[in-house]
XYZ file of C-alpha atoms in Angstrom:
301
model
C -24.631 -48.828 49.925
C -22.879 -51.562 47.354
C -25.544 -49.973 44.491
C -24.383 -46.282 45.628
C -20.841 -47.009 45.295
C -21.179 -48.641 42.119
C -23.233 -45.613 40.739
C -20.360 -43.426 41.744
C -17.652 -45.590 40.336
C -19.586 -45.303 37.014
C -20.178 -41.950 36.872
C -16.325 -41.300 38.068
C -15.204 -43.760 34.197
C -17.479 -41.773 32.452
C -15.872 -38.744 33.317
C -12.125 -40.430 32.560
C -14.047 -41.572 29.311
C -14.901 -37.835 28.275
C -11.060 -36.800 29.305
C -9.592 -39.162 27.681
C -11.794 -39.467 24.507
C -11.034 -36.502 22.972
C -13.356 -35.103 20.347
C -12.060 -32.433 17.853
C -13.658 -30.476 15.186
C -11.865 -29.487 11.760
C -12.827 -28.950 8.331
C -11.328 -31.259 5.869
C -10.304 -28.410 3.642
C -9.647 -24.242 3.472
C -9.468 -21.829 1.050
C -7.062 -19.196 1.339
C -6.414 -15.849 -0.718
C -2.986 -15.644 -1.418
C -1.820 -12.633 0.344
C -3.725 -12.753 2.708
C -4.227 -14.689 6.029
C -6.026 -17.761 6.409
C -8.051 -19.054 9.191
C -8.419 -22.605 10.101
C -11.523 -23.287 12.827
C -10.814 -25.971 15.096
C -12.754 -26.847 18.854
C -12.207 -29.192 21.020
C -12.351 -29.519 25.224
C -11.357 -27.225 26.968
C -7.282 -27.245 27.030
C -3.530 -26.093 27.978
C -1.639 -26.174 25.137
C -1.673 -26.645 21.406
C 0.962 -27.648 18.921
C -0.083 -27.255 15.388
C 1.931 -29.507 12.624
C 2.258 -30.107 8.671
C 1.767 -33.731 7.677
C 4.763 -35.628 6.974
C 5.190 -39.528 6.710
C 8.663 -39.486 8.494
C 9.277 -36.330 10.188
C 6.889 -33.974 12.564
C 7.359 -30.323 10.925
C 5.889 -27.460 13.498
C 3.325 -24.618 11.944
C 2.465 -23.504 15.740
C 4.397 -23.763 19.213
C 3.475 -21.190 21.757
C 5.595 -22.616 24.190
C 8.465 -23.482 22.387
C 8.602 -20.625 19.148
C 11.885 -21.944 18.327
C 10.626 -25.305 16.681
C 8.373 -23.807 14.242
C 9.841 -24.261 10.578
C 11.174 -21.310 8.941
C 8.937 -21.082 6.375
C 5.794 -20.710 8.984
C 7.964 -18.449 12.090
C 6.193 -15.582 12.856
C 3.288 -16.371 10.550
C 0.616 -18.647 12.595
C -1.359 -18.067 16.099
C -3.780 -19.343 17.531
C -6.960 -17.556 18.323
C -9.893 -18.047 21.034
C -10.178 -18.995 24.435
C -8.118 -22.536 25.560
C -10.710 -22.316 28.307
C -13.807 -22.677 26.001
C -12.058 -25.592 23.747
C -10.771 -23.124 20.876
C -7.815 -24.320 18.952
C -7.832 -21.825 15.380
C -5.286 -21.081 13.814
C -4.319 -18.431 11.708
C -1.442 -18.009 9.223
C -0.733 -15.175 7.754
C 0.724 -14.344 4.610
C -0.581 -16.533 2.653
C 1.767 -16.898 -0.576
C 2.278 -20.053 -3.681
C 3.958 -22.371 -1.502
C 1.468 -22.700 0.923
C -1.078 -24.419 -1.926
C -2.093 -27.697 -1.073
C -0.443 -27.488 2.587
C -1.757 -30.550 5.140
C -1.861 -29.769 8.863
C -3.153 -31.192 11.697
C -3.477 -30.251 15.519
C -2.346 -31.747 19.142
C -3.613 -30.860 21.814
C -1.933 -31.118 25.199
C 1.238 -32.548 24.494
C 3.056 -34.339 26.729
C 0.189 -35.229 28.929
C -1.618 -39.043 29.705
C -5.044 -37.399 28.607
C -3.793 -36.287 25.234
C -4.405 -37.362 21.127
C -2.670 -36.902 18.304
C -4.963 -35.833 15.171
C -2.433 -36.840 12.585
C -5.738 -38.629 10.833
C -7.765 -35.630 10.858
C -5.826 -33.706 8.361
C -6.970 -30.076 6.986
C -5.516 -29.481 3.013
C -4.965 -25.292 2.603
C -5.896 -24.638 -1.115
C -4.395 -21.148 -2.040
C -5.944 -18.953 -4.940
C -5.418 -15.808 -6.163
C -7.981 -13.418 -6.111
C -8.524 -10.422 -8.591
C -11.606 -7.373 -7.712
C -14.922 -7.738 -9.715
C -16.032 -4.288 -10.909
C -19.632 -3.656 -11.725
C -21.658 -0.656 -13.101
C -25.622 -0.586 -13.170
C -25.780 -1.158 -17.642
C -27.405 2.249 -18.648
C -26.013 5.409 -17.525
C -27.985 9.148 -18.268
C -26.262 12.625 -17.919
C -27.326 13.533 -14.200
C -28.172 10.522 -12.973
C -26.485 8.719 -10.022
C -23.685 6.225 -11.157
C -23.442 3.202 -8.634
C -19.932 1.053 -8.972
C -19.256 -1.745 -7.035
C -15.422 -3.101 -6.809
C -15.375 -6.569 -4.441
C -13.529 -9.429 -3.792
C -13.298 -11.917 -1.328
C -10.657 -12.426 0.895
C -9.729 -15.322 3.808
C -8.514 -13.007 6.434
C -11.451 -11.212 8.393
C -9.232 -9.168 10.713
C -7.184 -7.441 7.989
C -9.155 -7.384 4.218
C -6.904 -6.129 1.149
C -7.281 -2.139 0.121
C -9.564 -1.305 -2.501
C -9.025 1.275 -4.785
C -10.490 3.096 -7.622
C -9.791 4.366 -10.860
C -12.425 6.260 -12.174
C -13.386 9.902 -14.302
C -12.403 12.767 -13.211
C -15.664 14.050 -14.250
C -17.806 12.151 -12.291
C -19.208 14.850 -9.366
C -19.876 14.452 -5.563
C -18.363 10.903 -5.437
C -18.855 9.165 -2.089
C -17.265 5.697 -1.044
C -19.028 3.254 1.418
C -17.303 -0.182 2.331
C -19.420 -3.819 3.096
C -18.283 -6.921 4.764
C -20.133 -10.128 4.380
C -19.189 -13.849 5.291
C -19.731 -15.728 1.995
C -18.828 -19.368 1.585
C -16.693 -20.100 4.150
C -14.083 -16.696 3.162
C -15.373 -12.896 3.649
C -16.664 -10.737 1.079
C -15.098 -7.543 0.753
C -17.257 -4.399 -1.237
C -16.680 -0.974 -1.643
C -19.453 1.116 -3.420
C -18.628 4.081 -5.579
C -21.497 6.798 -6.204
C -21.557 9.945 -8.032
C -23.518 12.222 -10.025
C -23.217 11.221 -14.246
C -21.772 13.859 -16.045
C -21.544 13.687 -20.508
C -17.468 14.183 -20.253
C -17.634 10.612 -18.766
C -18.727 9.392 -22.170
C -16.207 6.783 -23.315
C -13.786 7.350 -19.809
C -12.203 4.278 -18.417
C -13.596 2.929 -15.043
C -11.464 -0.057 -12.901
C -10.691 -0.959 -9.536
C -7.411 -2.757 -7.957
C -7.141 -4.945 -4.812
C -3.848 -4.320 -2.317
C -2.431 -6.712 -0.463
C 0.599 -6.495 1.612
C 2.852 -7.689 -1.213
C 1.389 -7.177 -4.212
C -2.094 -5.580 -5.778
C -4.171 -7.046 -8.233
C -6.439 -5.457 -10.429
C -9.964 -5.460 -12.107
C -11.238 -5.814 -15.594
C -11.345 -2.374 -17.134
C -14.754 -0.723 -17.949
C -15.998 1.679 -20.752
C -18.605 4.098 -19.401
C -21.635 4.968 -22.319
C -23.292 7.542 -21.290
C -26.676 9.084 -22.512
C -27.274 12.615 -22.949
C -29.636 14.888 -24.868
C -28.102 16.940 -27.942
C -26.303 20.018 -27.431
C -25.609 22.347 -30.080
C -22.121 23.185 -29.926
C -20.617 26.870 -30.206
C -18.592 26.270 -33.367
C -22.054 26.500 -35.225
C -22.476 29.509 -37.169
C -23.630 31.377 -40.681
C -21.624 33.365 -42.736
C -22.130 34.976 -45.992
C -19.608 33.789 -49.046
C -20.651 36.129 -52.184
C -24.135 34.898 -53.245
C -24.701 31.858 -50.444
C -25.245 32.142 -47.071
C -23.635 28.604 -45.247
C -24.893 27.854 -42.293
C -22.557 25.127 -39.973
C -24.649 22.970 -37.407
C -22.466 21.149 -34.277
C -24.766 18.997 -32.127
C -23.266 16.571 -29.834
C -25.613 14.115 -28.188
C -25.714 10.322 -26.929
C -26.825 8.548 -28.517
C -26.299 10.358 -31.821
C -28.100 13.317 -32.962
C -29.534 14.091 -36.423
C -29.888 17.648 -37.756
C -32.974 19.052 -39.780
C -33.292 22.161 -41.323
C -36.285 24.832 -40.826
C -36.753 28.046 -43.923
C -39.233 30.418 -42.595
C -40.948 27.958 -40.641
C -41.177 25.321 -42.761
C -39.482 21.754 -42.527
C -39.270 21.495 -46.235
C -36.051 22.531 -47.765
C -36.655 24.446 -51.036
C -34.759 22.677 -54.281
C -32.393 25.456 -54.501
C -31.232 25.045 -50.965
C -28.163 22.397 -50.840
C -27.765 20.897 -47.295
C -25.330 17.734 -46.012
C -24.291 16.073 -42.891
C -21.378 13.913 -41.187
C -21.537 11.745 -38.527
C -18.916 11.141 -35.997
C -19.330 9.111 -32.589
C -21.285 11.572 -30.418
C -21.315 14.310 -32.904
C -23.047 14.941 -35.597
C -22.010 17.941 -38.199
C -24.603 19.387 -41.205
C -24.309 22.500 -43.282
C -26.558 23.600 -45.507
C -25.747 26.138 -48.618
C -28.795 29.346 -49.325
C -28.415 31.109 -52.552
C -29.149 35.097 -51.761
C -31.323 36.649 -54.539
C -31.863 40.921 -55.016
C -28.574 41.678 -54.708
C -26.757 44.245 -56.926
C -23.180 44.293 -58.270
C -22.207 47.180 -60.049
């Protein structure tokens, strides 16, 4: 009976031990996009309350007070939550609106306030590092006239519930475009894509391609692009032959990608006679030649 009660008296200080020796988990640092919200992951026991606070070597500044809103600083009101179930030990915060003056921010957590079976975690300090975040743009290197054009805008983003807007600037020649949006966790923030497709077209050649990121207070944007675009030559409609007195000119207008170059052909043959007089100029994309035919058997009376 004496071993029995002992055995229970045990087991009833082990469980005042776990109660009392709280156990919380935090990471020592976060990364948040400025504009965005931030998420800080904290668990612990199961609980009742939470108060959330910024360090301070005097003074106890409030982030977070669900019970008492009132408290919370100015500069966080209406900004930070909690998320997750008390019940299961989840203590996250979230602020939102990230902005400047939240760089370099220390917090900390307390859980159940007020109560014999509580801790402070005033040592176990969590530093917010704020950066701002601009969209990467990216375009497969070689681009042909009919092909399909794949552009990716991302950036990543600390708020998973609510990621910035993306947004394109593109060609208006580019046909059938279609938009499809990814969401990946990467390094401790989320990865935001969106993926551009459409069908090349040669008016492309030389447009401007970029993408911007909105947030709720300001947008950022992404490098811009220059789109090359290969296409076979083309021989424009301003070509033509006309007869001036005792030459015939003949005008050649080929556009191509990269550039074109122009030969002549006399009755089936490649070789140009000496008499004939030809010339070319090259412009990006197009390529102009003429070439000068003296006209023999003519009479002028």
């Amino acid at each position: 009976m004496e071993t029995a009660h002992l055995l229970r008296l045990l087991s009833l200080f082990a469980v005042v031990q776990q109660v009392r020796s709280w156990s919380i988990i935090v990471p020592k640092t976060v990364t948040a996009t400025e504009g965005s919200c931030v998420v800080v992951p904290c668990q612990t026991q199961p609980h009742t309350r939470v108060i959330w606070y910024k360090y301070h070597n005097i003074n106890y500044p409030v982030v977070y007070d669900g019970l008492r809103p009132q408290t919370v600083e100015p500069q966080f009101r209406g900004r930070t939550s909690v998320l997750g179930n008390a019940s299961k030990g989840n203590c996250t915060l979230m602020i939102d609106d990230v902005n400047t003056a939240d760089n370099n921010l220390q917090i900390y957590v307390w859980i159940n306030p007020g109560m014999k079976n509580t801790q402070k975690f005033h040592v176990q300090t969590i530093t917010v590092s704020v950066e701002r975040r601009t969209p990467i743009i990216s375009v497969q290197r070689q681009l042909e006239e009919g092909e399909i054009l794949e552009a990716s805008c991302s950036i990543k983003h600390s708020c998973p519930s609510s990621p910035p807007s993306l947004q394109w600037t593109k060609s208006p020649f580019l046909i059938n475009s279609t938009f499809m949006d990814f969401n990946s966790e990467s390094e401790g923030q989320w990865l935001y894509r969106n993926l551009l497709c459409g069908i090349v077209t040669r008016e492309m050649q030389d447009s401007k391609m970029k993408c911007s990121a909105q947030f709720k207070t300001f947008t950022t944007e992404s490098q811009e692009i220059t789109l090359n675009i290969l296409y076979a030559p083309v021989i424009l409609p301003e070509s033509s032959c006309r007869q001036e007195e005792d030459i015939m000119r003949c005008f050649c207008l080929s556009e191509a990608s990269p550039n074109a170059s122009i030969s002549w052909t006399a009755d089936g043959n490649d070789t140009i006679p000496s008499l004939f007089t030809s010339f070319s100029t090259h412009e990006k994309n197009v390529v102009s030649g003429e070439i000068h035919v003296p006209l023999f058997g003519h009479c002028y009376g």
